[in-house]
Coordinates of C-alpha atoms and ligand atoms in Angstrom, one line a residue:
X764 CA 4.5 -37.0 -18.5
X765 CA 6.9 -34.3 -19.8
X766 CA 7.0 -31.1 -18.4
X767 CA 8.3 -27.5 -19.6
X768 CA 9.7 -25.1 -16.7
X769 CA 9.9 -22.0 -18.2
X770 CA 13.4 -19.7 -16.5
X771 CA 16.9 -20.3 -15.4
X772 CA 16.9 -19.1 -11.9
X773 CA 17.0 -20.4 -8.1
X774 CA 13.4 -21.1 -8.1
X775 CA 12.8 -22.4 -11.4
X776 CA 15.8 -25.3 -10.4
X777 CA 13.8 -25.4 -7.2
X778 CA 10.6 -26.2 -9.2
X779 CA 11.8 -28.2 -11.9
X780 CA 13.6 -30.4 -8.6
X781 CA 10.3 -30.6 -7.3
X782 CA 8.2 -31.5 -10.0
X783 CA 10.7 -34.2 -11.2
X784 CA 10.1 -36.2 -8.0
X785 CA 6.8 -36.3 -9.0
X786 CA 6.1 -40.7 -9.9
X787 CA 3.9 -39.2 -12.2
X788 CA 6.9 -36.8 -13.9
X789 CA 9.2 -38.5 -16.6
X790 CA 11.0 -35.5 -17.8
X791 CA 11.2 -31.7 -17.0
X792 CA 12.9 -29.9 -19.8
X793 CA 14.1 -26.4 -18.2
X794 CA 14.5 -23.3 -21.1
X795 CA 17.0 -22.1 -20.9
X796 CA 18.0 -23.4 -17.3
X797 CA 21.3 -23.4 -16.3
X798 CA 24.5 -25.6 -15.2
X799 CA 22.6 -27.0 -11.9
X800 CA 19.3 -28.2 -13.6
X801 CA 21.7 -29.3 -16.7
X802 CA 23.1 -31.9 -13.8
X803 CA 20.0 -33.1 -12.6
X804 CA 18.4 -36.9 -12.9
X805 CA 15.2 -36.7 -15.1
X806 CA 15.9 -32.9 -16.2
X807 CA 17.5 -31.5 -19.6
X808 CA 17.9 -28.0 -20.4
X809 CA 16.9 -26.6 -24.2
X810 CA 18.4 -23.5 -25.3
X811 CA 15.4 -20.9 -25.5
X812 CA 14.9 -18.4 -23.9
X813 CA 12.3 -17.3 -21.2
X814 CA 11.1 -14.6 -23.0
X815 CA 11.1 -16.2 -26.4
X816 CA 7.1 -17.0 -26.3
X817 CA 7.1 -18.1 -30.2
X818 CA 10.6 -20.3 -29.4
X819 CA 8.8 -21.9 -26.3
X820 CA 5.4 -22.6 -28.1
X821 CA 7.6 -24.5 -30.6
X822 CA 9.5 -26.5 -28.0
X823 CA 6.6 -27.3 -26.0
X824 CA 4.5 -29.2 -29.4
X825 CA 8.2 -30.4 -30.6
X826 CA 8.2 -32.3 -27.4
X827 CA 5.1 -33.0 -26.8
X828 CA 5.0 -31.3 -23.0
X829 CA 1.8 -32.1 -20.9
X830 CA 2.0 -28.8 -19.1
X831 CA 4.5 -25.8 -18.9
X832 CA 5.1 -23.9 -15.8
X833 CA 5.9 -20.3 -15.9
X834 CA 9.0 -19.1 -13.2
X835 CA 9.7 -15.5 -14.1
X836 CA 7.2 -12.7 -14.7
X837 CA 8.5 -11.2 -17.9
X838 CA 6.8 -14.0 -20.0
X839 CA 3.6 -14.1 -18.3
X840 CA 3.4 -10.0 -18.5
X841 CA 4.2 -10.2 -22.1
X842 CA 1.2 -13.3 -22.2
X843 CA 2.9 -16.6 -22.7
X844 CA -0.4 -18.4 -20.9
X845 CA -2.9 -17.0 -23.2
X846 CA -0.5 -17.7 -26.3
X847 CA -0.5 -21.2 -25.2
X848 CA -3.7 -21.4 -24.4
X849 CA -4.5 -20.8 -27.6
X850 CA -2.4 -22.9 -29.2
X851 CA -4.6 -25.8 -26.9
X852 CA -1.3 -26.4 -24.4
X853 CA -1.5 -26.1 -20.3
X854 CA 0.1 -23.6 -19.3
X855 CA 0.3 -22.4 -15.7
X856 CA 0.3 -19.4 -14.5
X857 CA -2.0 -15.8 -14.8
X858 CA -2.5 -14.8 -18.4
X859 CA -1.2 -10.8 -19.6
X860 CA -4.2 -9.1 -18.1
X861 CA -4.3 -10.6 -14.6
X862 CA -0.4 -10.4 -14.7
X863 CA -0.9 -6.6 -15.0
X864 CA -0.7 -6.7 -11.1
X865 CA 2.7 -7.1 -10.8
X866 CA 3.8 -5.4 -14.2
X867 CA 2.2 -2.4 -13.8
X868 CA 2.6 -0.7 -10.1
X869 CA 0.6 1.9 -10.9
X870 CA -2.0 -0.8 -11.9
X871 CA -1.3 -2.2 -8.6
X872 CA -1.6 0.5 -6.8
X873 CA -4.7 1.5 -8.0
X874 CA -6.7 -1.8 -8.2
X875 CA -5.6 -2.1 -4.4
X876 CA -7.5 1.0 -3.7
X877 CA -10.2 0.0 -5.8
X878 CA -11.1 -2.8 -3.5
X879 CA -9.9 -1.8 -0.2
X880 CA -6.2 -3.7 -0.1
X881 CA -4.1 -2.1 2.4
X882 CA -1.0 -0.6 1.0
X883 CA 1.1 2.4 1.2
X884 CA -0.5 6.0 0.5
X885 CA 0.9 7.4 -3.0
X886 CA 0.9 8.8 -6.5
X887 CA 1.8 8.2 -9.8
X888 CA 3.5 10.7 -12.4
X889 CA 4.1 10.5 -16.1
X890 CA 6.8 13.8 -16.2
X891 CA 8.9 14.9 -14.6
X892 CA 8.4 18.4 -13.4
X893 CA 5.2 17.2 -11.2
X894 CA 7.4 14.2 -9.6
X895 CA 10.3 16.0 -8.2
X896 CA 7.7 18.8 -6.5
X897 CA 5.6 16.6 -5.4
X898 CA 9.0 14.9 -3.7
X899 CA 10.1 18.4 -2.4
X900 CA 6.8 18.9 -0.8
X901 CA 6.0 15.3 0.9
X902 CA 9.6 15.4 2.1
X903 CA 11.9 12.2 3.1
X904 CA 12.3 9.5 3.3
X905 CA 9.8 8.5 0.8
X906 CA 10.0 5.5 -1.8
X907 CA 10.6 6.3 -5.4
X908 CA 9.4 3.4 -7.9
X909 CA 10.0 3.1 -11.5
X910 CA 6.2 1.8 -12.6
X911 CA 7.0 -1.5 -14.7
X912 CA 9.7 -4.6 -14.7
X913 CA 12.8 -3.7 -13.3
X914 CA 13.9 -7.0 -11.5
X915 CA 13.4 -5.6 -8.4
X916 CA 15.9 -3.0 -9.0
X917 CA 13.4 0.0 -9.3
X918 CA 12.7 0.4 -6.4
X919 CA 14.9 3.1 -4.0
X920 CA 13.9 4.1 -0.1
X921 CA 15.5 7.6 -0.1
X922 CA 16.4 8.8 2.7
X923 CA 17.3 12.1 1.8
X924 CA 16.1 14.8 -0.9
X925 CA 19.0 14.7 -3.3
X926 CA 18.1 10.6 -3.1
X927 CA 14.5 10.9 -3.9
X928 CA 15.3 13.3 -6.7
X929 CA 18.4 11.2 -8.3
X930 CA 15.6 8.0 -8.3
X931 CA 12.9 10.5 -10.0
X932 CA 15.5 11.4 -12.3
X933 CA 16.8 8.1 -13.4
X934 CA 13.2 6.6 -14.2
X935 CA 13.2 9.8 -16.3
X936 CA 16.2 9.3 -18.4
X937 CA 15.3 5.8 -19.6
X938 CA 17.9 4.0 -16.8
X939 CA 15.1 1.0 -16.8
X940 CA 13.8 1.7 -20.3
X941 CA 9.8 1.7 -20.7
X942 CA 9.7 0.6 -17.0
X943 CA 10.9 3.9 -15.6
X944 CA 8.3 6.5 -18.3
X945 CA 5.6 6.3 -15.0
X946 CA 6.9 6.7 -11.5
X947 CA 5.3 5.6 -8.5
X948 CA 6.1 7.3 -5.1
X949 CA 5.4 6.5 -2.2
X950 CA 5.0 6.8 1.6
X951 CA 7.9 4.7 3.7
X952 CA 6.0 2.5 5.7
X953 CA 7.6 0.7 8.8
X954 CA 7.6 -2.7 10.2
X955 CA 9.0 -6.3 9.4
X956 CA 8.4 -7.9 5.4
X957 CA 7.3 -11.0 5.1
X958 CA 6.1 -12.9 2.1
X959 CA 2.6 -14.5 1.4
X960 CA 2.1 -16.7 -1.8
X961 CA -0.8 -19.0 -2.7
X962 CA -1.5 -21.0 -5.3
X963 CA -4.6 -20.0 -7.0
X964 CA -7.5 -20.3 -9.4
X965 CA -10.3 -17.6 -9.8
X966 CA -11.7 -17.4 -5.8
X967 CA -9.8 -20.7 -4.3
X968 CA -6.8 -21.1 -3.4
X969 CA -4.7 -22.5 -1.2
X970 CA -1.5 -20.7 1.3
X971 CA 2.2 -22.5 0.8
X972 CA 3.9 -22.1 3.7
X973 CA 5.1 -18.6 5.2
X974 CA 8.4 -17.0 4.0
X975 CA 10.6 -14.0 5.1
X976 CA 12.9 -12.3 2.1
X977 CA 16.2 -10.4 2.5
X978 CA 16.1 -7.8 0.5
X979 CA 19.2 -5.4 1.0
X980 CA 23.1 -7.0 -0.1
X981 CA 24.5 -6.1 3.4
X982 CA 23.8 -7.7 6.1
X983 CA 21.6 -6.3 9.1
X984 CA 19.7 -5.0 6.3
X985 CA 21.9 -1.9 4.9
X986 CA 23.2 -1.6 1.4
X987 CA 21.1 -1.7 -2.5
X988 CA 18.2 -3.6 -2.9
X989 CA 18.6 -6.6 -4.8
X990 CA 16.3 -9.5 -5.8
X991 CA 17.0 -11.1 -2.6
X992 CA 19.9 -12.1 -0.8
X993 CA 18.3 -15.1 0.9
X994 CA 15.2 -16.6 2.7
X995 CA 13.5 -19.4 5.4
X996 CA 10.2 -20.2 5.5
X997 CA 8.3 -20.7 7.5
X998 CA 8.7 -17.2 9.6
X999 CA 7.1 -17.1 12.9
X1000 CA 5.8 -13.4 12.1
X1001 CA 3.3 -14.7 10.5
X1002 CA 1.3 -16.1 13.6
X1003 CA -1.8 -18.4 12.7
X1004 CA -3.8 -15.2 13.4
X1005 CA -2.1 -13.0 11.3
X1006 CA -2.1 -15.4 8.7
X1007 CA -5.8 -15.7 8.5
X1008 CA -6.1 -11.6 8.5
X1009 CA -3.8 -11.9 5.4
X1010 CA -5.8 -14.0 3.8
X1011 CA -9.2 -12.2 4.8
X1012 CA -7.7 -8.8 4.1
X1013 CA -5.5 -9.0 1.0
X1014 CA -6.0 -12.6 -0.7
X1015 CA -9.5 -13.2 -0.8
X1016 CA -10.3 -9.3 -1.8
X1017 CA -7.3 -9.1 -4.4
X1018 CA -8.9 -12.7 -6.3
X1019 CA -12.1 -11.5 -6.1
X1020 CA -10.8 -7.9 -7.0
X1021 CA -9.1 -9.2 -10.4
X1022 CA -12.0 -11.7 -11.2
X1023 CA -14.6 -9.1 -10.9
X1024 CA -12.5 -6.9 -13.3
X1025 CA -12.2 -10.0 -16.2
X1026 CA -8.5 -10.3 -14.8
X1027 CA -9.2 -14.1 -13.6
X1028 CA -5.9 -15.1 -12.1
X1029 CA -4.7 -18.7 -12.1
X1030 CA -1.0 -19.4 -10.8
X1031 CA 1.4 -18.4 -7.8
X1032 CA -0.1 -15.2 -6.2
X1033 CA 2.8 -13.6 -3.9
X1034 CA 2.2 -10.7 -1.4
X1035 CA 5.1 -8.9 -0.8
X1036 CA 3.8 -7.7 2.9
X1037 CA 5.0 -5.1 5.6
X1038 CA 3.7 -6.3 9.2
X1039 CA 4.0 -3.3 11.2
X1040 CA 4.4 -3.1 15.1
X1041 CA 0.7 -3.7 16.1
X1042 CA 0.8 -6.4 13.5
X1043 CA -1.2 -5.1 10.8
X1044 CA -0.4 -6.4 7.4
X1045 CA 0.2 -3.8 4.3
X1046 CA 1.3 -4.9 1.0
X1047 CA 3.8 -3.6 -0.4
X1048 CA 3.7 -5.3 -3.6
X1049 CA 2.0 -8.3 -5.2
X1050 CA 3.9 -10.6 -7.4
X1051 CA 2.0 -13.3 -9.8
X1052 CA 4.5 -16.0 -9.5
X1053 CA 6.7 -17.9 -7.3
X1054 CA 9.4 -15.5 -5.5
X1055 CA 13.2 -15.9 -5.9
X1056 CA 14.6 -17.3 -3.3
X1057 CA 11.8 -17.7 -1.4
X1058 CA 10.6 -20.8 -3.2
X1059 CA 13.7 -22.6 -2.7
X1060 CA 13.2 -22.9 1.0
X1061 CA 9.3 -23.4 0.7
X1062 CA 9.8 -26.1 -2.1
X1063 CA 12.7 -27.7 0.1
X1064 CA 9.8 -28.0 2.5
X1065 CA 6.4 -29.1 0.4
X1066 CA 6.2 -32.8 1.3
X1067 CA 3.0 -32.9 -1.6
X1068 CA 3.6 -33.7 -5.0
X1069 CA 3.9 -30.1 -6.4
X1070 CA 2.3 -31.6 -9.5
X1071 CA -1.2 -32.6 -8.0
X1072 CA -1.3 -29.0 -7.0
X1073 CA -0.9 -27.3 -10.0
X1074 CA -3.3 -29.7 -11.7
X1075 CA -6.3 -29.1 -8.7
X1076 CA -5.7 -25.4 -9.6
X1077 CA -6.1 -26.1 -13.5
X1078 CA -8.6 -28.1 -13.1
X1079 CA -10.7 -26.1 -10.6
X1080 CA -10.1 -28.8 -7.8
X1081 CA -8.3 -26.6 -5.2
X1082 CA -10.5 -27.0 -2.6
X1083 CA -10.0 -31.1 -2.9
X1084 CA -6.4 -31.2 -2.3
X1085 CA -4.1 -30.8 1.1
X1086 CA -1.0 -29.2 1.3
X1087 CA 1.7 -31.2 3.7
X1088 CA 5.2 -29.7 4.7
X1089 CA 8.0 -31.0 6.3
X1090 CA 7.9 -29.1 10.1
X1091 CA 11.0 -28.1 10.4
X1092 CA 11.9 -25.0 9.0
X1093 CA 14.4 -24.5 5.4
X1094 CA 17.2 -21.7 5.1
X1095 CA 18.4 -20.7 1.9
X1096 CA 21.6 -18.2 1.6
X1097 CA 22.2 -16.5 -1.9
X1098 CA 25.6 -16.8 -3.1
X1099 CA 25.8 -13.9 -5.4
X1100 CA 28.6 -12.7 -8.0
X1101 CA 31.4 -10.4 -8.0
X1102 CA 29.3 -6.9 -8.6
X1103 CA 26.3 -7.7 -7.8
X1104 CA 23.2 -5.9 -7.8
X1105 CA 25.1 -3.5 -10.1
X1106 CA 27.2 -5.6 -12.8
X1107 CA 27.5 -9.2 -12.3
X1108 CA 30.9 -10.1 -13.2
X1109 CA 30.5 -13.5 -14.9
X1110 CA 32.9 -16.4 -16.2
X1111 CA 34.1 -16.9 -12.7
X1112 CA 35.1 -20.9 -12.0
X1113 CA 32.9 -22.0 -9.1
X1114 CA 34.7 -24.6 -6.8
X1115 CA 34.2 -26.7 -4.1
X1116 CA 30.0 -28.2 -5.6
X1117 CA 31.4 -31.5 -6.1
X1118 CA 32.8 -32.1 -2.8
X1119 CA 29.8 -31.4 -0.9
X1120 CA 28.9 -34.1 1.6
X1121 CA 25.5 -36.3 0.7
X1122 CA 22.6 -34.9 3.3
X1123 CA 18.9 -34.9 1.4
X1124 CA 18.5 -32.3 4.5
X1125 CA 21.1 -29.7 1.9
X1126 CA 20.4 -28.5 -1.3
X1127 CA 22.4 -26.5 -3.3
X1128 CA 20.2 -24.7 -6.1
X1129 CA 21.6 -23.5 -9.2
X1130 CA 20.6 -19.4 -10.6
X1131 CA 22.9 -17.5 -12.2
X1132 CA 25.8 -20.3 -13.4
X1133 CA 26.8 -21.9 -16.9
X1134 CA 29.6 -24.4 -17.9
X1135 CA 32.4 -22.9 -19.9
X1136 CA 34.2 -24.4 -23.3
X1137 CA 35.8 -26.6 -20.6
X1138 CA 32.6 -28.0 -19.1
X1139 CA 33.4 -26.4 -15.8
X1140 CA 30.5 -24.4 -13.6
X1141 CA 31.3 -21.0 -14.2
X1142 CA 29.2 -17.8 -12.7
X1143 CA 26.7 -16.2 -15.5
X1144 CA 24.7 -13.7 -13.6
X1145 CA 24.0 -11.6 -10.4
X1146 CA 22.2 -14.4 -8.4
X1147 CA 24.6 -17.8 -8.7
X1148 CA 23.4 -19.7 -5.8
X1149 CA 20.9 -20.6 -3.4
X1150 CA 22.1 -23.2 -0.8
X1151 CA 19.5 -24.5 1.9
X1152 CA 19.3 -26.7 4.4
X1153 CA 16.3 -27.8 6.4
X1154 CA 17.2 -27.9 10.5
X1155 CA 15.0 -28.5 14.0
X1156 CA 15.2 -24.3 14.3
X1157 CA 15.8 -21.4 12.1
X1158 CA 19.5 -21.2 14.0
X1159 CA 20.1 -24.5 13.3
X1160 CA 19.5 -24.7 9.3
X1161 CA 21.2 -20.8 9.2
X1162 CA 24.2 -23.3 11.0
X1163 CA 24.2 -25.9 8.1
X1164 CA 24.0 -23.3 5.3
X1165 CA 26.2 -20.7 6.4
X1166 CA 28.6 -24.2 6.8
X1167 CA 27.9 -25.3 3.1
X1168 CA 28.4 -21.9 1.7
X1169 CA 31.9 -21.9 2.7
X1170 CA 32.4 -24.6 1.5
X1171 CA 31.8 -23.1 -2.0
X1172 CA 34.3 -20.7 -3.3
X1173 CA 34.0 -18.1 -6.2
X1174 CA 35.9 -15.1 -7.2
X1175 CA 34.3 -12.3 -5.5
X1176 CA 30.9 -14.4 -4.4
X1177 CA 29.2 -12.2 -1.4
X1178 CA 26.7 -13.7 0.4
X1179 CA 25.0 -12.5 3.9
X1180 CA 25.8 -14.7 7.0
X1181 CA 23.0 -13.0 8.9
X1182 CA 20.0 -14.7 6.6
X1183 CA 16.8 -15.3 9.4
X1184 CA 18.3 -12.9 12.0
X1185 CA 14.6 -11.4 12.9
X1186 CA 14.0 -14.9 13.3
X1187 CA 16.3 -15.8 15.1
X1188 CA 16.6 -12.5 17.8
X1189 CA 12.7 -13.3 18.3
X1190 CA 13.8 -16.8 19.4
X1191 CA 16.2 -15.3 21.7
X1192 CA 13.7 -12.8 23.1
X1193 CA 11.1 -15.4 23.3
X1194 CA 13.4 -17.5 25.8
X1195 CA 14.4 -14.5 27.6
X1196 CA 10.7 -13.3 28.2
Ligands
LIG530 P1 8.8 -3.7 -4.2 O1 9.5 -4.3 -5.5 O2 7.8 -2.8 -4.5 O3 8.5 -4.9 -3.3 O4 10.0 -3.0 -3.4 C1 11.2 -3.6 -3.1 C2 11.6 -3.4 -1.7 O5 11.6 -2.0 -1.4 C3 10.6 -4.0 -0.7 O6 10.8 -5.3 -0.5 C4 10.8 -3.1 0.5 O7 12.0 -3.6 1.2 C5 11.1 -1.8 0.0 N1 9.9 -1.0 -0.1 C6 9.0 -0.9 -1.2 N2 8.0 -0.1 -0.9 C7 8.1 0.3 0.3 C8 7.4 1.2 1.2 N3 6.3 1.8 0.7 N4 7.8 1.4 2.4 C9 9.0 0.8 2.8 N5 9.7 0.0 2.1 C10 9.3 -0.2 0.8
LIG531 N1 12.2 -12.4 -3.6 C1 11.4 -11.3 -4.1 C2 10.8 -11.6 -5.4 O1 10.8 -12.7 -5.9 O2 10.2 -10.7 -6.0

């Protein structure tokens, strides 16, 4: 069959790789995609994009696609399932109102204390006056959130008053457009982040393996936020045990939650999580699609046809499927641009992809890149790279990505050498204990 993966990111070349080593996948067509899934065997990219719902709809009867898979969440919040849907396609992912749970944090927020999720105390504000005392009399550090879509560059942990205020201010002044007329703030809460995604359909669903983001540019965690600087699943945080809690205390409630409110949700359901000393899980946010970069390590690492799974979730069969993974764990290291999370400088000549050695256990994924007039790879956004490799331990497949990374060479391209360092201290202290 054909297939449509909708994005141009790490994770939808990750998914579009997977799902074309599917026997039962002739074709992925990837809109818009970008220079690495314009390369691939079995893959083609068409020139619409992600957020063009009519332009997609088109391309999927043009070509006939047996099912469309959603990467980003700008498309399913503005309610490309239902449109398809309607229009008798597959489409997978969560339609606009169960998608509200990542579009909306105030939605989030609420609906989490609607049904008992545990999550960081807080309050919302339409104006401004209200925010900025309510700032002054909560104190820092506190976390200051612009309410809708803002590609995970909303978000600021202010550490000081003048930082809150700034943050209050600059959802205010339109700085992240519609996103920013609601703010969201927050109390800081402590511990390590993990991330928790499922694939899911009404009540069932069924865990992908662990992962552990890296939020800040810099490494040991300083600098901006950004979309994510690099990943490994699986993370040993996430014991068993807690893993059962997780799904007990935030999956199974937040399902329920949004079928009991006519927000059925059927898709990738990501928990961003913060796992604090005694190990209780809070979520910090909840996603309603794969994340980026975590999926390229997890997908590096599902040994099951990706394919089966999406169509047991479709078709209501989740409970009749396994999930199998390779053991050892997959590192992924985000090669970003020049600028980045600021202004991604773009047009820069990427070198050194073709020389890479042959190892299935490497995988360099394609995000932000493009080919130029002259065909070369050039950088075209903030995220250009995710390059993984699967090892025996964490320290091992940091080894062999941190190796392949310098091997790649673009003006400017900063990347974090430090990916799976909570990981990889816990090893240490483990042998030491
Ligand atoms: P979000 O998009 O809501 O996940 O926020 C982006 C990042 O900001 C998270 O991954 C955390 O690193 C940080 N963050 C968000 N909310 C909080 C909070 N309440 N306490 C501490 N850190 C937070
Ligand atoms: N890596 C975080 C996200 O996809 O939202």
């Amino acid at each position: 069959m054909k297939i449509l993966v909708v994005g141009g990111g790490g994770r939808e070349h990750a998914l579009a790789w997977k799902l074309a080593q599917s026997p039962r996948v002739r074709e992925v067509i990837v809109a818009p995609g970008n220079a690495g899934t314009g390369l691939e065997r079995r893959m083609r990219n068409a020139e619409v994009a992600a957020t063009d719902i009519d332009g997609l709809l088109a391309l999927a009867q043009a070509e006939e696609v047996a099912l469309t898979v959603v990467g980003p969440e700008a498309p399913l919040a503005a309610g490309i399932v239902d449109r398809f849907q309607d229009a008798g396609l597959r489409c997978f992912g969560p339609g606009a109102a169960a998608a509200e749970l990542e579009a909306s944090k105030a939605f989030s927020k609420e609906f989490m204390a609607r049904h008992g999720i545990a999550s960081a105390s807080y309050a919302v504000f339409d104006t401004l006056e209200p925010a900025l005392i309510h700032v002054g009399r909560q104190g820092v550090p506190i976390v200051v959130k612009a309410d809708g879509l803002a590609a995970g560059k909303g978000v600021t942990v202010a550490t000081t008053l003048a930082q809150a205020e700034a943050a209050v201010r600059a959802c205010f002044s339109g700085r992240y457009g519609k996103a920013g007329a609601r703010v969201v703030i927050e109390e800081l809460v402590s511990g390590e982040e993990a991330s928790y995604i499922v694939i899911a359909d009404g009540d069932r669903y069924l865990a992908l393996a662990s992962s552990q983001d890296h939020k800040r540019l810099g490494e040991a965690d300083t600098g901006p936020n950004t979309g994510g600087m690099g990943a490994y699943s699986p993370t040993p945080l996430i014991t068993p045990a807690l893993a059962e809690r997780i799904e007990q205390d935030i999956i199974a409630p937040a399902l329920a939650g949004l079928e009991a409110e006519g927000r059925r949700f059927t898709g990738f359901l990501y928990a961003g999580l913060m796992i604090d000393d005694d190990g209780t899980p809070r979520v910090l946010e909840f996603n309603v699609r794969l994340g980026d970069p975590e999926s390229q390590p997890i997908l590096m690492r599902l040994r099951s046809d990706l394919l089966d799974l999406i169509e047991a979730a479709l078709e209501g069969q989740l409970d009749q499927v396994d999930v199998t993974w390779d053991q050892r764990p997959c590192l992924g290291i985000v090669m970003a641009a020049a600028g980045y999370p600021d202004k991604a400088r773009t047009g820069d000549p990427i070198l050194g992809l073709d020389s890479l050695e042959e190892n299935p256990d490497i995988k360099v994924f394609h995000g932000g890149t493009a080919n130029n007039l002259m065909g070369d790879v050039v950088t075209a956004g903030g995220r250009v790279l995710t390059v993984c490799a699967l090892g025996k331990d964490i320290a091992a497949a940091r080894g062999q990505a941190v190796n392949t990374a310098n091997a790649i060479t673009f003006e400017g391209a900063q990347f974090r050498n430090d990916i799976g360092w909570h990981a990889i201290i816990r090893g240490l202290g483990d042998l030491f204990a």
